């Protein structure tokens, strides 16, 4: 059996209980060494064989899985954060389907959740934003035209940008083109939940300068929007004058 597992954003104890159990049972682990905290390998058994996928092609990864299956072994493919976001798991699953090899997926805590925790922030503040756009700046990997950053920015809602730390001058430009005021609050969260986690608060127009000042070039998320400010409405859910299915309003 092949298990795709979300490793979580960094801290080794932020993997799910299920993910940790499957890691402990694995005969082979293929992990993304550039982004997954090696401390997660402490969950493995001694005899487990470990591959770092950083230097491997898709085909090489599948070959390792195929060999392990032939031996009746358990394989874990460990992806950073949650595998459903920029995880390149679909192409692996499609090749496994072609080979008739079965697999399952265990979700993980995405780095965008880790970043909110690092910021001690809520992405969906009443009257500020009720939506989170997760996207990236087009770089060597293109982004469909309809999802151009300036278009996404036109909603003015909370945004979380993955894979964009090296392109912050263009990010600033497109965010402002889309309608964010230059002084809209923003934050760069570097290595959320890792021991070296760092949070740099700035504004949309100072993202590039802030990253430069602190030498942040990768493994960071860019968060943007009024949720980083100090104005919002109280939630209806806990408002004493609001009735809902579980509670009558007090008079
Ligand atoms: N599947 C992952 C994302 C993989 S794409 C997830 O759910 O988090 C890799 C990008 O994710 C990095 O370039 C960076 O933008 C972001 N990232 C991953 N881990 C991070 C962390 N701990 N802190 C900040 N950003 C992180």
PDB file of C-alpha atoms and ligand atoms in Angstrom:
ATOM      1  CA  UNK A   1       0.000   0.000   0.000  1.00  0.00           C
ATOM      2  CA  UNK A   2       1.167   3.530  -0.776  1.00  0.00           C
ATOM      3  CA  UNK A   3       0.209   6.357   1.566  1.00  0.00           C
ATOM      4  CA  UNK A   4       0.376  10.010   0.563  1.00  0.00           C
ATOM      5  CA  UNK A   5       0.727  11.932   3.801  1.00  0.00           C
ATOM      6  CA  UNK A   6       0.657  15.615   4.637  1.00  0.00           C
ATOM      7  CA  UNK A   7       3.639  16.272   6.898  1.00  0.00           C
ATOM      8  CA  UNK A   8       2.263  19.538   8.242  1.00  0.00           C
ATOM      9  CA  UNK A   9       3.950  22.920   7.950  1.00  0.00           C
ATOM     10  CA  UNK A  10       7.190  22.176   9.796  1.00  0.00           C
ATOM     11  CA  UNK A  11       7.024  21.362  13.501  1.00  0.00           C
ATOM     12  CA  UNK A  12       7.297  17.573  13.775  1.00  0.00           C
ATOM     13  CA  UNK A  13       4.351  17.336  16.184  1.00  0.00           C
ATOM     14  CA  UNK A  14       2.015  19.017  13.702  1.00  0.00           C
ATOM     15  CA  UNK A  15       1.646  15.884  11.597  1.00  0.00           C
ATOM     16  CA  UNK A  16      -1.708  14.140  12.183  1.00  0.00           C
ATOM     17  CA  UNK A  17      -1.916  11.159  14.531  1.00  0.00           C
ATOM     18  CA  UNK A  18      -2.778   9.000  11.516  1.00  0.00           C
ATOM     19  CA  UNK A  19       0.163  10.348   9.530  1.00  0.00           C
ATOM     20  CA  UNK A  20       2.602   9.657  12.370  1.00  0.00           C
ATOM     21  CA  UNK A  21       1.273   6.099  12.766  1.00  0.00           C
ATOM     22  CA  UNK A  22       1.673   5.378   9.046  1.00  0.00           C
ATOM     23  CA  UNK A  23       5.207   6.844   9.108  1.00  0.00           C
ATOM     24  CA  UNK A  24       6.033   4.439  11.919  1.00  0.00           C
ATOM     25  CA  UNK A  25       4.823   1.492   9.839  1.00  0.00           C
ATOM     26  CA  UNK A  26       6.569   2.496   6.604  1.00  0.00           C
ATOM     27  CA  UNK A  27       9.226   0.310   4.976  1.00  0.00           C
ATOM     28  CA  UNK A  28      10.037   3.089   2.496  1.00  0.00           C
ATOM     29  CA  UNK A  29       9.625   6.838   2.904  1.00  0.00           C
ATOM     30  CA  UNK A  30       9.956   9.248  -0.004  1.00  0.00           C
ATOM     31  CA  UNK A  31       9.951  12.783   1.342  1.00  0.00           C
ATOM     32  CA  UNK A  32      10.423  16.252  -0.070  1.00  0.00           C
ATOM     33  CA  UNK A  33      13.692  17.048   1.688  1.00  0.00           C
ATOM     34  CA  UNK A  34      13.686  20.690   0.650  1.00  0.00           C
ATOM     35  CA  UNK A  35      10.515  21.462   2.608  1.00  0.00           C
ATOM     36  CA  UNK A  36       9.734  18.667   5.063  1.00  0.00           C
ATOM     37  CA  UNK A  37      11.379  18.928   8.468  1.00  0.00           C
ATOM     38  CA  UNK A  38      13.824  15.975   8.763  1.00  0.00           C
ATOM     39  CA  UNK A  39      12.766  15.704  12.417  1.00  0.00           C
ATOM     40  CA  UNK A  40       9.673  13.893  11.094  1.00  0.00           C
ATOM     41  CA  UNK A  41      11.926  10.966  10.215  1.00  0.00           C
ATOM     42  CA  UNK A  42      12.210  10.290  13.946  1.00  0.00           C
ATOM     43  CA  UNK A  43       8.808   8.578  13.627  1.00  0.00           C
ATOM     44  CA  UNK A  44      10.208   5.918  11.283  1.00  0.00           C
ATOM     45  CA  UNK A  45      11.346   2.444  12.203  1.00  0.00           C
ATOM     46  CA  UNK A  46      15.059   1.710  12.013  1.00  0.00           C
ATOM     47  CA  UNK A  47      14.927  -0.561   8.977  1.00  0.00           C
ATOM     48  CA  UNK A  48      12.994   1.973   6.897  1.00  0.00           C
ATOM     49  CA  UNK A  49      14.643   3.113   3.648  1.00  0.00           C
ATOM     50  CA  UNK A  50      14.453   6.882   3.054  1.00  0.00           C
ATOM     51  CA  UNK A  51      14.550   8.712  -0.270  1.00  0.00           C
ATOM     52  CA  UNK A  52      14.728  12.484  -0.667  1.00  0.00           C
ATOM     53  CA  UNK A  53      12.552  13.366  -3.658  1.00  0.00           C
ATOM     54  CA  UNK A  54      14.307  16.735  -4.138  1.00  0.00           C
ATOM     55  CA  UNK A  55      16.673  15.229  -6.689  1.00  0.00           C
ATOM     56  CA  UNK A  56      14.256  12.662  -8.148  1.00  0.00           C
ATOM     57  CA  UNK A  57      11.963  12.806 -11.195  1.00  0.00           C
ATOM     58  CA  UNK A  58       8.320  11.738 -11.117  1.00  0.00           C
ATOM     59  CA  UNK A  59       9.326   8.521 -12.895  1.00  0.00           C
ATOM     60  CA  UNK A  60      12.056   7.765 -10.349  1.00  0.00           C
ATOM     61  CA  UNK A  61       9.576   8.266  -7.499  1.00  0.00           C
ATOM     62  CA  UNK A  62       7.085   5.913  -9.141  1.00  0.00           C
ATOM     63  CA  UNK A  63       9.839   3.309  -9.733  1.00  0.00           C
ATOM     64  CA  UNK A  64      10.645   3.283  -6.013  1.00  0.00           C
ATOM     65  CA  UNK A  65       6.942   2.821  -5.222  1.00  0.00           C
ATOM     66  CA  UNK A  66       6.613   0.048  -7.813  1.00  0.00           C
ATOM     67  CA  UNK A  67       9.616  -1.859  -6.408  1.00  0.00           C
ATOM     68  CA  UNK A  68       8.325  -1.503  -2.860  1.00  0.00           C
ATOM     69  CA  UNK A  69       4.879  -2.773  -3.888  1.00  0.00           C
ATOM     70  CA  UNK A  70       6.475  -5.803  -5.578  1.00  0.00           C
ATOM     71  CA  UNK A  71       8.110  -6.632  -2.234  1.00  0.00           C
ATOM     72  CA  UNK A  72       4.816  -6.187  -0.374  1.00  0.00           C
ATOM     73  CA  UNK A  73       6.158  -3.170   1.529  1.00  0.00           C
ATOM     74  CA  UNK A  74       4.427  -0.121   2.924  1.00  0.00           C
ATOM     75  CA  UNK A  75       5.422   3.122   1.229  1.00  0.00           C
ATOM     76  CA  UNK A  76       4.886   6.623   2.556  1.00  0.00           C
ATOM     77  CA  UNK A  77       5.108   9.595   0.224  1.00  0.00           C
ATOM     78  CA  UNK A  78       5.524  12.499   2.602  1.00  0.00           C
ATOM     79  CA  UNK A  79       4.495  15.906   1.293  1.00  0.00           C
ATOM     80  CA  UNK A  80       4.879  19.239   3.024  1.00  0.00           C
ATOM     81  CA  UNK A  81       1.792  20.884   4.529  1.00  0.00           C
ATOM     82  CA  UNK A  82      -1.318  19.409   2.977  1.00  0.00           C
ATOM     83  CA  UNK A  83      -0.684  17.454  -0.223  1.00  0.00           C
ATOM     84  CA  UNK A  84      -3.683  18.979  -2.009  1.00  0.00           C
ATOM     85  CA  UNK A  85      -1.964  22.360  -2.348  1.00  0.00           C
ATOM     86  CA  UNK A  86       0.923  22.595  -4.833  1.00  0.00           C
ATOM     87  CA  UNK A  87       1.760  18.998  -3.937  1.00  0.00           C
ATOM     88  CA  UNK A  88       1.995  17.472  -7.422  1.00  0.00           C
ATOM     89  CA  UNK A  89       0.150  14.402  -6.137  1.00  0.00           C
ATOM     90  CA  UNK A  90      -2.350  14.109  -8.971  1.00  0.00           C
ATOM     91  CA  UNK A  91       0.336  13.110 -11.481  1.00  0.00           C
ATOM     92  CA  UNK A  92       1.625  10.460  -9.084  1.00  0.00           C
ATOM     93  CA  UNK A  93      -1.858   9.065  -8.441  1.00  0.00           C
ATOM     94  CA  UNK A  94      -2.619   8.928 -12.162  1.00  0.00           C
ATOM     95  CA  UNK A  95       0.542   6.895 -12.858  1.00  0.00           C
ATOM     96  CA  UNK A  96      -0.234   4.588  -9.926  1.00  0.00           C
ATOM     97  CA  UNK A  97      -3.749   4.094 -11.360  1.00  0.00           C
ATOM     98  CA  UNK A  98      -2.202   3.109 -14.686  1.00  0.00           C
ATOM     99  CA  UNK A  99      -0.049   0.561 -12.885  1.00  0.00           C
ATOM    100  CA  UNK A 100      -3.015  -0.696 -10.865  1.00  0.00           C
ATOM    101  CA  UNK A 101      -1.298   0.171  -7.567  1.00  0.00           C
ATOM    102  CA  UNK A 102      -3.514   1.320  -4.723  1.00  0.00           C
ATOM    103  CA  UNK A 103      -2.941   4.304  -2.474  1.00  0.00           C
ATOM    104  CA  UNK A 104      -4.673   6.546  -0.001  1.00  0.00           C
ATOM    105  CA  UNK A 105      -4.241  10.124   1.170  1.00  0.00           C
ATOM    106  CA  UNK A 106      -3.877  11.470   4.713  1.00  0.00           C
ATOM    107  CA  UNK A 107      -4.373  15.224   4.929  1.00  0.00           C
ATOM    108  CA  UNK A 108      -1.987  17.564   6.718  1.00  0.00           C
ATOM    109  CA  UNK A 109      -1.943  20.995   8.317  1.00  0.00           C
ATOM    110  CA  UNK A 110      -1.150  23.374   5.490  1.00  0.00           C
ATOM    111  CA  UNK A 111       1.421  26.101   5.939  1.00  0.00           C
ATOM    112  CA  UNK A 112      -1.327  28.676   5.440  1.00  0.00           C
ATOM    113  CA  UNK A 113      -2.852  27.445   8.706  1.00  0.00           C
ATOM    114  CA  UNK A 114       0.594  27.444  10.305  1.00  0.00           C
ATOM    115  CA  UNK A 115       1.058  31.039   9.147  1.00  0.00           C
ATOM    116  CA  UNK A 116      -2.247  32.168  10.691  1.00  0.00           C
ATOM    117  CA  UNK A 117      -1.155  30.585  13.966  1.00  0.00           C
ATOM    118  CA  UNK A 118       2.210  32.350  13.770  1.00  0.00           C
ATOM    119  CA  UNK A 119       0.407  35.631  13.131  1.00  0.00           C
ATOM    120  CA  UNK A 120      -2.159  34.893  15.853  1.00  0.00           C
ATOM    121  CA  UNK A 121      -4.670  36.019  13.266  1.00  0.00           C
ATOM    122  CA  UNK A 122      -8.082  35.050  11.886  1.00  0.00           C
ATOM    123  CA  UNK A 123      -8.322  35.126   8.087  1.00  0.00           C
ATOM    124  CA  UNK A 124     -12.120  35.517   8.045  1.00  0.00           C
ATOM    125  CA  UNK A 125     -13.023  38.520  10.185  1.00  0.00           C
ATOM    126  CA  UNK A 126     -16.661  39.683  10.151  1.00  0.00           C
ATOM    127  CA  UNK A 127     -17.079  42.804   8.038  1.00  0.00           C
ATOM    128  CA  UNK A 128     -13.450  42.625   6.863  1.00  0.00           C
ATOM    129  CA  UNK A 129     -13.218  39.485   4.744  1.00  0.00           C
ATOM    130  CA  UNK A 130     -15.170  36.256   4.567  1.00  0.00           C
ATOM    131  CA  UNK A 131     -13.024  34.649   1.881  1.00  0.00           C
ATOM    132  CA  UNK A 132      -9.434  33.519   1.573  1.00  0.00           C
ATOM    133  CA  UNK A 133      -7.777  33.388  -1.822  1.00  0.00           C
ATOM    134  CA  UNK A 134      -4.901  30.948  -1.959  1.00  0.00           C
ATOM    135  CA  UNK A 135      -2.813  31.541  -5.020  1.00  0.00           C
ATOM    136  CA  UNK A 136       0.656  32.221  -6.337  1.00  0.00           C
ATOM    137  CA  UNK A 137       2.427  34.688  -8.564  1.00  0.00           C
ATOM    138  CA  UNK A 138       3.104  33.359 -12.051  1.00  0.00           C
ATOM    139  CA  UNK A 139       6.768  32.482 -12.306  1.00  0.00           C
ATOM    140  CA  UNK A 140       8.476  29.577 -14.066  1.00  0.00           C
ATOM    141  CA  UNK A 141       5.211  27.744 -13.426  1.00  0.00           C
ATOM    142  CA  UNK A 142       2.508  29.674 -15.257  1.00  0.00           C
ATOM    143  CA  UNK A 143      -0.872  30.600 -13.747  1.00  0.00           C
ATOM    144  CA  UNK A 144      -4.054  30.534 -15.879  1.00  0.00           C
ATOM    145  CA  UNK A 145      -4.867  33.988 -17.287  1.00  0.00           C
ATOM    146  CA  UNK A 146      -8.154  34.168 -15.379  1.00  0.00           C
ATOM    147  CA  UNK A 147      -6.206  33.829 -12.126  1.00  0.00           C
ATOM    148  CA  UNK A 148      -3.735  36.627 -12.805  1.00  0.00           C
ATOM    149  CA  UNK A 149      -2.775  38.098  -9.441  1.00  0.00           C
ATOM    150  CA  UNK A 150      -4.195  41.547 -10.229  1.00  0.00           C
ATOM    151  CA  UNK A 151      -7.566  39.923 -11.040  1.00  0.00           C
ATOM    152  CA  UNK A 152      -7.558  37.885  -7.847  1.00  0.00           C
ATOM    153  CA  UNK A 153      -6.606  41.040  -5.929  1.00  0.00           C
ATOM    154  CA  UNK A 154      -9.692  42.866  -7.219  1.00  0.00           C
ATOM    155  CA  UNK A 155     -11.778  41.096  -4.544  1.00  0.00           C
ATOM    156  CA  UNK A 156      -9.886  42.878  -1.766  1.00  0.00           C
ATOM    157  CA  UNK A 157     -10.320  39.835   0.475  1.00  0.00           C
ATOM    158  CA  UNK A 158      -7.733  37.944   2.510  1.00  0.00           C
ATOM    159  CA  UNK A 159      -5.006  36.545   0.287  1.00  0.00           C
ATOM    160  CA  UNK A 160      -2.309  33.987   0.946  1.00  0.00           C
ATOM    161  CA  UNK A 161       0.426  33.681  -1.643  1.00  0.00           C
ATOM    162  CA  UNK A 162       2.465  30.532  -1.904  1.00  0.00           C
ATOM    163  CA  UNK A 163       5.665  30.146  -3.935  1.00  0.00           C
ATOM    164  CA  UNK A 164       5.999  33.861  -4.594  1.00  0.00           C
ATOM    165  CA  UNK A 165       8.702  35.142  -2.230  1.00  0.00           C
ATOM    166  CA  UNK A 166      11.231  35.584  -5.030  1.00  0.00           C
ATOM    167  CA  UNK A 167       8.857  37.747  -7.066  1.00  0.00           C
ATOM    168  CA  UNK A 168       7.738  40.382  -4.594  1.00  0.00           C
ATOM    169  CA  UNK A 169       8.241  43.438  -6.778  1.00  0.00           C
ATOM    170  CA  UNK A 170       5.761  42.030  -9.312  1.00  0.00           C
ATOM    171  CA  UNK A 171       3.514  40.870  -6.460  1.00  0.00           C
ATOM    172  CA  UNK A 172       3.316  44.408  -5.056  1.00  0.00           C
ATOM    173  CA  UNK A 173       2.596  45.826  -8.490  1.00  0.00           C
ATOM    174  CA  UNK A 174      -0.218  43.384  -9.275  1.00  0.00           C
ATOM    175  CA  UNK A 175      -1.790  43.623  -5.837  1.00  0.00           C
ATOM    176  CA  UNK A 176      -1.985  47.416  -6.133  1.00  0.00           C
ATOM    177  CA  UNK A 177      -3.120  47.216  -9.772  1.00  0.00           C
ATOM    178  CA  UNK A 178      -5.928  44.981  -8.533  1.00  0.00           C
ATOM    179  CA  UNK A 179      -7.054  47.556  -6.007  1.00  0.00           C
ATOM    180  CA  UNK A 180      -5.291  47.047  -2.670  1.00  0.00           C
ATOM    181  CA  UNK A 181      -4.206  50.408  -1.240  1.00  0.00           C
ATOM    182  CA  UNK A 182      -0.413  50.642  -0.816  1.00  0.00           C
ATOM    183  CA  UNK A 183      -0.850  50.772   2.961  1.00  0.00           C
ATOM    184  CA  UNK A 184      -2.978  47.593   3.148  1.00  0.00           C
ATOM    185  CA  UNK A 185      -1.463  45.473   5.911  1.00  0.00           C
ATOM    186  CA  UNK A 186       0.612  42.480   4.806  1.00  0.00           C
ATOM    187  CA  UNK A 187       2.915  39.990   6.462  1.00  0.00           C
ATOM    188  CA  UNK A 188       5.687  37.668   5.394  1.00  0.00           C
ATOM    189  CA  UNK A 189       5.705  34.463   7.415  1.00  0.00           C
ATOM    190  CA  UNK A 190       8.978  32.597   7.104  1.00  0.00           C
ATOM    191  CA  UNK A 191       9.097  28.893   8.014  1.00  0.00           C
ATOM    192  CA  UNK A 192       5.846  28.911   9.978  1.00  0.00           C
ATOM    193  CA  UNK A 193       5.988  26.492  12.951  1.00  0.00           C
ATOM    194  CA  UNK A 194       9.695  25.642  12.394  1.00  0.00           C
ATOM    195  CA  UNK A 195      12.087  26.585  15.209  1.00  0.00           C
ATOM    196  CA  UNK A 196      13.403  29.402  12.985  1.00  0.00           C
ATOM    197  CA  UNK A 197       9.905  30.814  12.292  1.00  0.00           C
ATOM    198  CA  UNK A 198       9.854  34.575  11.697  1.00  0.00           C
ATOM    199  CA  UNK A 199       6.999  37.010  11.084  1.00  0.00           C
ATOM    200  CA  UNK A 200       7.608  40.318   9.309  1.00  0.00           C
ATOM    201  CA  UNK A 201       4.635  42.675   9.286  1.00  0.00           C
ATOM    202  CA  UNK A 202       4.600  45.342   6.591  1.00  0.00           C
ATOM    203  CA  UNK A 203       2.257  46.743   3.951  1.00  0.00           C
ATOM    204  CA  UNK A 204       1.496  45.783   0.373  1.00  0.00           C
ATOM    205  CA  UNK A 205       3.912  48.441  -0.923  1.00  0.00           C
ATOM    206  CA  UNK A 206       6.783  47.359   1.326  1.00  0.00           C
ATOM    207  CA  UNK A 207       6.715  43.578   0.767  1.00  0.00           C
ATOM    208  CA  UNK A 208       9.798  43.454  -1.459  1.00  0.00           C
ATOM    209  CA  UNK A 209      11.839  45.798   0.735  1.00  0.00           C
ATOM    210  CA  UNK A 210      10.877  43.872   3.879  1.00  0.00           C
ATOM    211  CA  UNK A 211      11.872  40.518   2.392  1.00  0.00           C
ATOM    212  CA  UNK A 212      15.159  42.016   1.215  1.00  0.00           C
ATOM    213  CA  UNK A 213      15.908  43.581   4.577  1.00  0.00           C
ATOM    214  CA  UNK A 214      15.476  40.211   6.308  1.00  0.00           C
ATOM    215  CA  UNK A 215      16.991  38.084   3.532  1.00  0.00           C
ATOM    216  CA  UNK A 216      13.839  36.058   2.988  1.00  0.00           C
ATOM    217  CA  UNK A 217      13.949  34.403  -0.414  1.00  0.00           C
ATOM    218  CA  UNK A 218      11.994  31.158   0.053  1.00  0.00           C
ATOM    219  CA  UNK A 219       9.911  28.984   2.407  1.00  0.00           C
ATOM    220  CA  UNK A 220       7.647  31.906   3.190  1.00  0.00           C
ATOM    221  CA  UNK A 221       4.031  32.835   2.706  1.00  0.00           C
ATOM    222  CA  UNK A 222       2.794  36.305   1.860  1.00  0.00           C
ATOM    223  CA  UNK A 223      -0.454  37.216   3.578  1.00  0.00           C
ATOM    224  CA  UNK A 224      -2.392  40.318   2.650  1.00  0.00           C
ATOM    225  CA  UNK A 225      -5.545  42.049   3.779  1.00  0.00           C
ATOM    226  CA  UNK A 226      -7.536  43.895   6.394  1.00  0.00           C
ATOM    227  CA  UNK A 227      -7.515  40.807   8.636  1.00  0.00           C
ATOM    228  CA  UNK A 228      -4.046  41.994   9.699  1.00  0.00           C
ATOM    229  CA  UNK A 229      -5.499  45.341  10.790  1.00  0.00           C
ATOM    230  CA  UNK A 230      -7.361  46.161  13.986  1.00  0.00           C
ATOM    231  CA  UNK A 231     -10.914  46.877  12.787  1.00  0.00           C
ATOM    232  CA  UNK A 232     -13.640  44.230  12.592  1.00  0.00           C
ATOM    233  CA  UNK A 233     -17.165  43.460  13.774  1.00  0.00           C
ATOM    234  CA  UNK A 234     -17.980  41.008  16.534  1.00  0.00           C
ATOM    235  CA  UNK A 235     -19.254  37.648  15.284  1.00  0.00           C
ATOM    236  CA  UNK A 236     -22.997  37.032  15.249  1.00  0.00           C
ATOM    237  CA  UNK A 237     -22.415  33.519  16.590  1.00  0.00           C
ATOM    238  CA  UNK A 238     -21.422  34.705  20.056  1.00  0.00           C
ATOM    239  CA  UNK A 239     -23.484  37.916  20.088  1.00  0.00           C
ATOM    240  CA  UNK A 240     -25.926  37.858  23.046  1.00  0.00           C
ATOM    241  CA  UNK A 241     -28.648  39.534  20.918  1.00  0.00           C
ATOM    242  CA  UNK A 242     -28.448  36.948  18.095  1.00  0.00           C
ATOM    243  CA  UNK A 243     -30.583  33.772  18.112  1.00  0.00           C
ATOM    244  CA  UNK A 244     -29.412  30.636  16.306  1.00  0.00           C
ATOM    245  CA  UNK A 245     -30.084  26.920  16.308  1.00  0.00           C
ATOM    246  CA  UNK A 246     -28.190  26.307  19.538  1.00  0.00           C
ATOM    247  CA  UNK A 247     -28.922  29.438  21.569  1.00  0.00           C
ATOM    248  CA  UNK A 248     -31.763  31.909  22.187  1.00  0.00           C
ATOM    249  CA  UNK A 249     -30.874  35.604  22.252  1.00  0.00           C
ATOM    250  CA  UNK A 250     -30.988  37.091  25.723  1.00  0.00           C
ATOM    251  CA  UNK A 251     -33.612  39.830  26.112  1.00  0.00           C
TER     252      UNK A 251
HETATM  253  N1  LIG B   1       1.495  21.686   0.311  1.00  0.00           N
HETATM  254  C1  LIG B   1       2.174  22.773   0.972  1.00  0.00           C
HETATM  255  C2  LIG B   1       2.653  23.812   0.004  1.00  0.00           C
HETATM  256  C3  LIG B   1       3.745  23.342  -0.924  1.00  0.00           C
HETATM  257  S1  LIG B   1       4.319  24.581  -2.015  1.00  0.00           S
HETATM  258  C4  LIG B   1       1.269  23.342   2.074  1.00  0.00           C
HETATM  259  O1  LIG B   1       0.099  22.934   2.189  1.00  0.00           O
HETATM  260  O2  LIG B   1       1.737  24.185   2.839  1.00  0.00           O
HETATM  261  C5  LIG B   1       5.731  25.179  -1.186  1.00  0.00           C
HETATM  262  C6  LIG B   1       5.494  26.587  -0.710  1.00  0.00           C
HETATM  263  O3  LIG B   1       4.697  26.553   0.466  1.00  0.00           O
HETATM  264  C7  LIG B   1       6.734  27.346  -0.279  1.00  0.00           C
HETATM  265  O4  LIG B   1       7.347  27.958  -1.383  1.00  0.00           O
HETATM  266  C8  LIG B   1       6.175  28.377   0.662  1.00  0.00           C
HETATM  267  O5  LIG B   1       5.556  29.418  -0.054  1.00  0.00           O
HETATM  268  C9  LIG B   1       5.074  27.588   1.323  1.00  0.00           C
HETATM  269  N2  LIG B   1       5.486  26.974   2.608  1.00  0.00           N
HETATM  270  C10 LIG B   1       5.616  25.658   2.880  1.00  0.00           C
HETATM  271  N3  LIG B   1       5.912  25.474   4.180  1.00  0.00           N
HETATM  272  C11 LIG B   1       5.969  26.710   4.742  1.00  0.00           C
HETATM  273  C12 LIG B   1       6.167  27.189   6.067  1.00  0.00           C
HETATM  274  N4  LIG B   1       6.396  26.361   7.087  1.00  0.00           N
HETATM  275  N5  LIG B   1       6.131  28.524   6.274  1.00  0.00           N
HETATM  276  C13 LIG B   1       5.875  29.375   5.261  1.00  0.00           C
HETATM  277  N6  LIG B   1       5.659  28.978   4.004  1.00  0.00           N
HETATM  278  C14 LIG B   1       5.693  27.666   3.733  1.00  0.00           C
END
